[in-house]
Structure formats: C-alpha cells, structure tokens
Amino acid sequence: METMEQTSMQRYFPSTDGNVEDRQQIVSWIEQLLSGMDALKDPDRVHLKGDKQRGEQFYQNLIENSHIPYRSGSMEQVNEKLIDLMKDHPFHTKRFITNILPMASTPGIVGMMAAMLLNGNNLWDVYGPAGAEAEVSVISMMSKLIGYDHTKSGGYTTWGGQGAVFTGLRAAIAKFAPYAMERGIPNHLYAFTSEAAHYSLLKSVEAVGMGRDKLVKVACNTDSSMNMEDLKEKMKRVIELGGVPIYIVATTGTTDAMGIDDLAEVYETSEKIANAHGLRRPHIHADSALGGFFAFFNTYDFEHNPLGFTPQALQALEQISGKLNKLALADSLCFDFQKLGQTPYVTSLFLVKDAADLEPMDLAPEETPYVGHRGYGQYHTGYTLECSRMASAVSMMAALTAFGIEGYQRLLGQFVEVSCAVREGLAQIPGVEVVNPDNPGITTLFRIYPEGAPRYQQEISGTCSIYDLKRNNMLNEMLFERLGERRNEMFFGDTKKHLNVRSAEGETLSLYASKVFIISPYTERKDVPDIIQYVKERVAETFKNWEQLMYMRGAV
Ligand SMILES: *Cc1c(COP(=O)(O)O)cnc(C)c1O
C-alpha cells in the first residue's frame, strides 16, 4: 500500500488509512520504549536501574532549567526522554511490598491503549461509544458479581475511590435535601464513618460545603471495624441536637489493616435509629475500593477448594468472603480497578444500587448545550462531576475478560497465601508481633517491642501507661527508619494510624506499625524466607540502636 503524502506534522499522528508502514513505525517506537525499560529492570531490586540525584535541589533545578524546545523533535528523542523518566522508578518486583501500589497487568495496559487509540470522550456516547459500551457492560458485570439487581443498578467510571465517596455524598444530599442543589447546603446534615476510614470523606464534606465538623468519626473495634454501639450513640446525639444523619461510609477493607465493617449491622443499626426518630435511613456507601475485589470469592467452592489454596489461605479467604458477601446491602460502592483489578491508574468504578439515585444530580438538557442530543440510548453523564471523561472502562473490560473470575481468585489467593506465610514467619522473630491478627488478607501490620515491655494485647486493653505506648511507638519509628533507608532493596510500608488505643491515664494515641503488603504477582511463597530474614536483620539493627539510645539517655 502506498503511504499517503504527509504534511510535516502528520508524521506525529497515527494513520487514517491503516497503512502498514505507519503501523510498523509506531510498533518500532513502542518496541524502543519497552526495550529501553527492560534494560533497566532487575528482579532483585524494587527500583528500575539508573541514577537520579533527587537531592534537595532536584525540583529547584527542574523549575529553573525546563523549557519547551523551539524545534520539533524526533520520536527517538521523545523515547530517550521517557526512558530517562523511568530511571530509578519504583517497580513491582517480588520485593515490592509497600502498599496498595500494584503493577498494571498486560491486558489492563492493552485495554488502556485501545481506549487511547480511539480517544473517544466518555462524556457522551456519541463521542465515546466504545467507552460507553464498555462502561455499561462492566457495570452490569460487577453488579451481578456483588448481587445488585443489574436491571436497576447504575454507575460510572470516575476519579478514584475518593471520587466514589464524594459522589455517594452528593447522592445522599440529593436524597435528604433536594432543595440544596438550588439553594446550597443547610447546616444540619451529618456524615459518619469510622476512625479507620480513608480520608476521602473528610475531603468530601469540606468540598460539598458541609464542613469538616459535620463528619462524625465512629470508634473502631480492635479488628478495625466500626463499633456499632458508638455509631448508635453518635447518631442519637446528632439527632437529639437537631442534626440529620444523611450518609454513612462503611469501609469494607480498610487501606491499612483490612478491617471490614459489617454492612448488615450498619444497615440495621442506622435504620433502627433513623426510624425511631421519624427519619429515613442514611445513604450507605460501602468504601470497597480495595476490599471489594474479594467478592470474586463469593462463588468459590471453599469445601472442595478447586484451586488448591493452602489451609491457612483457604480459611483466610473464607473469613474475608464471609464479611464481604453483604456488599449488596450498600446503596453505593466502589471498585478501584487500579488497586486489585490489575489495571493502570485511574480506573475506578462507582456503582449505585438504584440508578435513580443519580437522577436528581443530572443537569437539564438546556444546561448542557453541546451534548446529549441524539445520543444512542439513555446514556447521559450530566450527573458526573467531570465533563470530559476517559474511557477507563475499556481497560477494566480487558482485564475482566483476560482474568475471568478464576484468574482473580488465583491472583488474590496467591497474595493471601504469601501473606499467611509472612505472618507465620514474622511471629518467629523475637520482639515482633502481628497487630492485625483478626484481619487476614494481603496486608500484615507488625510492631516490635523491647524486652519485657507490655505488648499488643496490653496496648489494646487500655492498661498500658502513656509512657509505654509512646516508647513502643518510638521504637517502631526507628524501625521505619531502618527499613526506609534501604527501601531500594526491599520496599516496606508503614502507618502511624493503626488503631486508636487509650492509655491507663485515659489519653488516646494511635499505634505505629510497619506494613507488608503483598501486591506483586511476582512475590511467591518461596520468597518469604528472604523477606523474613531481611526483617530480622533490620529489627536486630533497630534493637541495637535502641540499646545505644537507652544507654546514652541513662548516661545523661
Ligand atoms: C484507596 C482507597 C481510597 C481512595 O481511592 P483513590 O482511588 O486513591 O481515590 C478510598 N478508600 C479506600 C478504602 C481505599 O483503599
């Protein structure tokens, strides 16, 4: 086939006639990028190779020295730049155990590429039919998975788990104060979530104009789930003072400890209290951004264990699944595909049980003059906060198609198996204790304790002195430092917000904990001894520093 005559700028664009030469050109550039990246890979490190001096002057230098080039460049030059950006970038090898920062799967990447090649705008189905088709389809698939009535449910892809929490709140406001959309938000509306919840709701109450004071934090049980007595008390107090509880975010898989709120209890408790006061039940959003993917085990045959998981992992999966199979009770929820769905950023799906919940937020046709006319069906997105939207559902669909339910079961099952082995290994190290023992899953939090010091059970029982709690936290912060210093060898996570505990003196304090987050498909059970040995060494170093510190303090 003849190549079309190109103007000088057309060479920067894909062809419109599908000619082989242009295609091969693009393939060769992608090949260049991939091989450039591959040359930086090392499976025994957690960063790509290459030097980057990210010292104190790093950003300052960039600010001073960045200019748009005057002359056009070649794709080879572009690739050189891109490969330079990759240098020393974190990468998800078997030693990458830091947080919910996954590797994007190949189907997820290819799906995203398909969306980018079309570059439709998911604002309207006429502009982005592929995105709309994939979106409607993925909403149906995920609704069926969790047990929503797929003929009634709705949703859309959005800007993160945080966007889903925000949209749930908008829906709640529209239900309880429909006039707020014209007149602004009244000041007697309240939202509730647990102390272990993600900060998304804190941002949302600010952004909708309710104000952060209107967010009521409910205490947690020791398994990081929401305490129902406290929810009851706090809802009552709000109502007695003239407030109206409109929104409860139940976290079904906390980001740190994998605590899972009991949706049935949240539902019943909030309904009972609302009814007793002549109010309607608050809108319940399940923040299932992370944990929701364990719904793939809803149909797993735990008795016959067809995928042959280890007994510990099987038990863990059954426990998680038992808590997550009530997701359908939530009025809305979320799947962050960029977390356990194995697709690139940002691919989040917001789902509502009843699509009619979105209607009050929709704009009238006269307010959206460019869009909505002669759409193919009932596909409007006047209710989304975004105007232009990426077709991220195409990537989700690719991943769902490639993995299937069984593929997700295998992968998540592997993460849980490895986590179980990590827990066993950590328990063998003197001074180390797992501090989310009731929440199996892919994340393990652990703390270290000086010899003879009160340990976890005492810490959560409220009998520890504030001195002991603070000292234990300080020791753990020293471990963070040890692990952090060498994070290019093995990349751990940590948190300073695991469980609020009370001291014997009555002060409240959060426990610090280090975190092992199994998230790379390349971390296998056979790698666990290596991880444990590594922790053992860092713990030993920490104790040594600790003794020196104590000695010096004693000497002063
Ligand atoms: C990650 C996470 C969020 C935030 O999601 P983004 O996609 O980062 O916006 C909210 N809630 C929970 C429970 C999460 O794990």
Coordinates of C-alpha atoms in Angstrom, one line a residue, residues 135 139 154-156 167 170 350 355 357-363 368 378-386 389:
E135 CA -18.9 1.1 30.9
I139 CA -21.4 -2.0 35.5
G154 CA -26.1 2.2 37.6
G155 CA -22.8 3.9 38.0
Y156 CA -19.9 5.3 36.1
T167 CA -20.4 11.0 44.6
R170 CA -23.7 14.1 46.6
F350 CA -18.7 3.9 41.2
A355 CA -29.6 4.2 39.1
D357 CA -30.2 7.9 42.8
L358 CA -28.2 9.7 40.2
E359 CA -31.1 11.5 38.5
P360 CA -31.5 14.4 40.9
M361 CA -27.9 15.4 40.2
D362 CA -28.4 15.4 36.5
L363 CA -28.4 18.6 34.6
T368 CA -25.7 21.0 28.5
Q378 CA -30.3 6.7 27.6
Y379 CA -26.6 7.4 28.1
H380 CA -26.2 10.9 29.6
T381 CA -23.5 11.8 32.0
G382 CA -24.9 15.2 33.1
Y383 CA -24.6 13.9 36.7
T384 CA -20.8 13.3 36.7
L385 CA -18.6 15.9 38.3
E386 CA -16.2 15.5 35.3
R389 CA -14.1 11.6 30.8

